[in-house]
Amino acid sequence: MVKTLVFGQIREDIIEENTLGVLNKLTEISGISEIIVALFGHQIKDEWITELGKHGASRVVSVKAPELEVYLSRPYVKAMLEVIEKTEPKLVIAAGTVYGEDLIPRLAVHHGVSCAQRINDISIVGDDLHFHTPVRDDQAMKVTRIEGAIKFATSRAGAFFVNENPDGGSPNVESFDVTFSEEDMLVKHIEIKKAERTVNLKDAKIIVAGGRGVGGKEQFQIIRELADILGGEIEATRACTDVHWIEETYEIGQTGQSVSPDLYIAAGISGAPQHVSGIKAKTLIAINTDEGAAIFNFADYGIIGDLHVILPILKQKLQG
Amino acid sequence: MKIIVFIEQIVSTQVKLQGVDYFDSTRVSEDDLVINPSSKNALEGALKLKDQLGAEVTAVCVRGLKPNKALREAIAMGCTDAIEIADETIYTDDPLLLAKVYVEALGKIGEFDLVFLGVEEQSTGSYAIGAMLSEKLGLPSVLYAEEIEVIDSGYKVGHVLEGGRKIVAMPNKGVISCSDSQYFTPRYTSMRGILTAKRAEIPKWTAADLGLSSSVVGKEAASLIEVSFSNIVIEKESYIIKEGEPEEKVENLLAKLKEDEVKLGA
Ligand SMILES: Cc1cc2nc3c(=O)[nH]c(=O)nc-3n(C[C@H](O)[C@H](O)[C@H](O)COP(=O)(O)OP(=O)(O)OC[C@H]3O[C@@H](n4cnc5c(N)ncnc54)[C@H](O)[C@@H]3O)c2cc1C
């Protein structure tokens, strides 16, 4: 039986969604005996614990300290290593967020092993664990195992569904202290610049999205015009919001919004995993000059060509 | 000031190789070997600081089939020098082993201030190397950086974060992994750089030069073990239009969408 420890991530004062997904997934795997969640922070809120219980956590171990208010590698590694020592898990897993991907490899190093990353499934084979990671733009599946007493893994963002279990119990809670030295705090938090989310794209049915291939702020006009004609919304990749071609609210993907439209037109977008992980579209149409762009592996339809030539023609034909 | 950049050489994604032997050296020509775009972002990060602070920048390549070409390109971009660590003994598919090689390489190099890496090792799809290396070195680090500003105490670094960007301060010595933000957009090679690169002597180190044997960094030492690798059978057929004048392409697409009863528009 596999005792599992999950890194309990908090985002904007609630339990981060992918973390709940990981918990749900773990409850579905027979052979996972106990699901423990480690929670860190300046404060630990009761509602977080209730939420974790609803998603399958049977035990919560928390460490409260001002140094843990915001994620920083050193103090979090230190706290998590102590939780591992206290709870003796066989599997340590985190949702594959920026923080999860930062933490897990470090913990693994301290235990002298490597880690599996961005998994979308775990299988138990004998008394070993097999980790399934889609690779090469989802064209292939790599299955790995880890030679070591404790296995470390991160999940792929958006890989697991979040289901509340109404029968979820209330987990046992224990907490302990960890002390930190100046050495642990060499990297200092300054601020989080939160992207303003002024538009909610969750329910958008039709989306026209532009990427770096659009080429500039003014050039985004064609994306807007096409979206208007189709009665849809505009969206973009981080590459575009990074340079303020378009407001941050329109970023789609791991660090932006998630969408599930009927139609997604991707123009000048390469198809980075962090971007496509935010899209669950019924139909995806890609327009890209590069035949080898990963986006074509996710596309149902595509045109190899310059978006500034193709989209105006498309617009004209649609206007009839 | 000295900056070390660890780069990876890959088979260009433009090369369409079918099947599992994508990285099989016998099937690619030297022209198809390129620097991982993610490593290029790291080179740019280091070179920006070189421009600003006058640093020496050394590019080091452990991964790749003929890393010499990648290293010459790194010099042509502006690196001061380069080191090739090409040794078949090293099993580069396990990021922990790669981190061990990097640590020993840094030991042999001697003094350094910053280490730069790309966020992703493209040949394995691993994002672990930055975290593993800084942890093994016991140095502070910032991963997924998007911008760097020099401040009195070291660097102010902005990094990718879900829902925005996080800004932290780090001391002068540490590890930074670079994302492909605007700030890290790689520069082109210069004419002068290309000439310097041609003449440059690039030392070759082996695992043994670093005091490493296959029992430490070879496949037998790996803790991440591949059980299987299989192509995913994709059920849906994509309809990708390559041929024709732009107008014909659009007409072709619209006709196919109509045939498939895909509605464009609300
Ligand atoms: C931890 C982390 C989280 C991230 N989260 C996100 C996220 O949530 N969302 C996100 O989007 N990104 C995210 N990123 C960034 C992501 O990795 C990619 O860098 C980004 O998605 C690339 O955007 P792009 O496709 O627009 O640009 P590029 O990758 O530069 O692609 C541009 C494409 O445009 C094509 N092109 C160029 N000119 C034309 C033309 N005239 N016509 C047609 N095509 C053209 C090119 O062939 C190319 O394929 C994240 C990165 C990290 C490290």
XYZ file of C-alpha atoms in Angstrom, chain A residues 11-12 16 70-74 77 96-99 101-110 112-118 130 134-136 138-148 186-197 206 212 229-231 238-239 242-243 245 248 251 254-256 263 265 273-274 283-285 287 290-293 296-305 309-311 313-314 316-318, chain B residues 13-14 16-17 19-23 93-97 99-100 119-120 123-144 146-147 151 155-157 159-171 180-183 185 222-234 236-243 245-247 249-251 253-254 256-257 260-266:
204
model
C -3.427 30.258 -4.593
C -5.299 33.453 -3.986
C -5.101 25.545 -5.928
C 4.762 33.158 0.143
C 6.439 30.259 -1.650
C 10.222 30.508 -1.703
C 12.320 27.469 -2.541
C 14.580 27.219 0.500
C 12.110 22.654 0.845
C 2.745 20.757 -11.849
C 2.468 24.466 -11.208
C 5.455 26.801 -11.161
C 5.831 26.120 -7.431
C 7.823 22.049 -10.483
C 10.252 24.051 -8.373
C 9.782 22.051 -5.185
C 9.633 18.390 -6.229
C 13.026 18.096 -8.011
C 14.698 19.727 -5.010
C 13.139 17.282 -2.572
C 14.182 14.430 -4.836
C 17.794 15.667 -4.822
C 17.811 15.522 -1.022
C 19.292 11.118 -3.852
C 16.831 10.304 -6.622
C 15.381 11.803 -9.762
C 11.730 12.637 -10.255
C 8.945 12.042 -12.770
C 7.370 15.202 -14.159
C 4.099 16.242 -15.741
C 4.823 3.612 -12.892
C 2.849 12.420 -22.459
C 5.822 13.759 -24.412
C 6.617 15.241 -27.818
C 1.369 14.449 -26.917
C 2.518 12.229 -29.765
C 4.114 9.697 -27.452
C 3.768 8.297 -23.956
C 6.764 7.735 -21.756
C 6.409 5.466 -18.756
C 9.052 5.710 -16.069
C 9.774 4.304 -12.640
C 12.006 5.622 -9.929
C 14.699 3.562 -8.270
C 14.490 4.698 -4.669
C 18.608 34.493 0.743
C 16.005 34.927 -1.982
C 13.574 37.581 -0.862
C 10.007 38.047 -1.932
C 9.269 41.526 -3.273
C 5.823 41.360 -4.804
C 3.388 39.424 -6.936
C 2.130 41.384 -9.916
C -1.275 39.892 -10.377
C -2.604 39.897 -13.898
C -5.860 41.794 -13.927
C -8.642 39.410 -14.869
C -15.802 30.852 -30.073
C 3.840 35.944 -31.207
C -17.392 38.611 -37.344
C -17.609 35.193 -35.718
C -19.243 36.581 -32.591
C 1.834 34.708 -22.736
C 4.334 35.815 -25.377
C 4.313 39.717 -21.801
C 4.970 42.522 -24.295
C 0.286 43.653 -27.318
C -3.035 40.217 -19.560
C -3.693 35.019 -21.601
C -1.188 27.162 -17.344
C -0.574 30.637 -15.974
C -3.552 32.277 -17.668
C -14.159 26.553 -31.788
C -8.730 29.474 -34.018
C 2.510 22.768 -23.657
C 1.914 25.583 -21.153
C -12.621 22.071 -32.901
C -9.212 23.661 -33.211
C -8.084 25.409 -36.372
C -2.817 28.943 -38.961
C 5.771 26.689 -39.803
C 4.639 23.253 -40.866
C 6.534 21.762 -37.952
C 4.779 23.860 -35.295
C -0.695 21.225 -35.751
C -0.493 18.147 -33.558
C -3.465 19.454 -31.602
C -5.337 20.921 -34.557
C -8.344 19.390 -36.308
C -7.872 21.718 -39.269
C -4.992 23.863 -40.326
C -3.537 26.103 -42.951
C 0.188 26.460 -43.451
C 0.519 30.102 -44.276
C -2.565 36.884 -45.650
C -4.933 34.075 -44.640
C -7.063 35.822 -42.011
C -9.177 36.435 -46.906
C -11.082 34.362 -44.370
C -13.697 38.639 -46.439
C -15.210 35.253 -47.347
C -17.142 35.060 -44.099
C 12.003 20.334 -34.423
C 11.794 21.115 -38.125
C 10.283 15.232 -39.014
C 11.523 11.877 -37.880
C 8.973 6.776 -34.501
C 10.865 6.410 -31.309
C 14.386 6.986 -32.563
C 13.865 10.728 -32.895
C 17.215 11.463 -31.330
C 18.196 11.293 -19.768
C 18.217 11.450 -15.983
C 18.302 15.092 -14.844
C 19.912 14.156 -11.550
C 22.910 12.649 -13.331
C 23.099 17.893 -12.468
C 25.992 15.839 -11.074
C 13.828 26.174 -18.455
C 13.394 23.021 -20.477
C 15.322 16.109 -25.611
C 13.763 14.733 -22.432
C 11.038 17.301 -21.850
C 12.392 17.711 -18.330
C 12.054 20.955 -16.391
C 13.966 19.657 -13.378
C 17.564 20.556 -14.115
C 17.551 24.140 -12.775
C 16.038 23.125 -9.453
C 18.259 20.068 -9.125
C 21.454 21.928 -9.949
C 20.852 24.783 -7.520
C 19.903 22.324 -4.800
C 23.046 20.277 -5.353
C 25.150 23.437 -5.322
C 23.305 24.757 -2.274
C 22.936 28.086 -4.070
C 19.950 30.414 -4.208
C 18.028 30.298 -7.444
C 15.184 31.762 -9.420
C 13.513 29.548 -11.996
C 11.326 30.548 -14.969
C 11.200 36.613 -17.334
C 13.329 39.686 -16.608
C 20.390 46.004 -7.980
C 19.451 40.954 -8.891
C 15.789 41.693 -8.942
C 14.205 38.918 -10.979
C 9.487 35.043 -12.921
C 6.478 33.316 -14.434
C 3.659 32.634 -12.028
C 0.123 31.366 -12.426
C -2.066 34.446 -12.625
C 0.745 36.933 -13.062
C 4.412 37.462 -12.335
C 6.403 37.241 -9.130
C 9.287 39.562 -8.305
C 12.067 38.426 -5.968
C 15.527 39.625 -5.036
C 18.457 37.232 -5.164
C 22.102 37.650 -4.153
C 11.233 32.696 -23.523
C 9.938 36.121 -22.530
C 10.664 39.213 -24.598
C 13.582 40.056 -22.284
C 14.737 36.967 -26.926
C 20.122 6.356 -13.223
C 17.239 6.490 -10.771
C 14.714 7.577 -13.383
C 14.176 4.488 -15.459
C 12.235 4.294 -18.666
C 9.805 1.388 -18.592
C 8.287 1.976 -21.997
C 7.961 4.498 -24.749
C 5.184 4.308 -27.244
C 3.666 6.454 -29.891
C 0.158 7.513 -29.100
C -2.250 6.451 -31.753
C -4.140 9.568 -32.629
C -8.589 12.030 -35.091
C -7.307 12.847 -38.548
C -6.162 16.419 -38.839
C -6.881 18.192 -42.080
C -3.880 20.399 -42.753
C -3.791 22.444 -45.930
C -0.331 23.016 -47.324
C -0.764 23.505 -51.047
C -2.617 29.960 -53.319
C -3.829 31.629 -50.103
C -7.293 32.122 -51.526
C -6.389 27.399 -49.093
C -9.114 29.388 -47.399
C -11.757 28.078 -49.807
C -10.789 25.029 -45.467
C -14.284 26.504 -45.631
C -14.102 21.051 -45.617
C -15.632 22.693 -42.542
C -17.838 18.212 -41.682
C -20.677 20.382 -40.431
C -18.416 22.490 -38.290
C -20.072 25.812 -37.676
C -17.960 28.923 -37.910
C -19.549 31.658 -35.929
C -22.375 31.903 -33.468
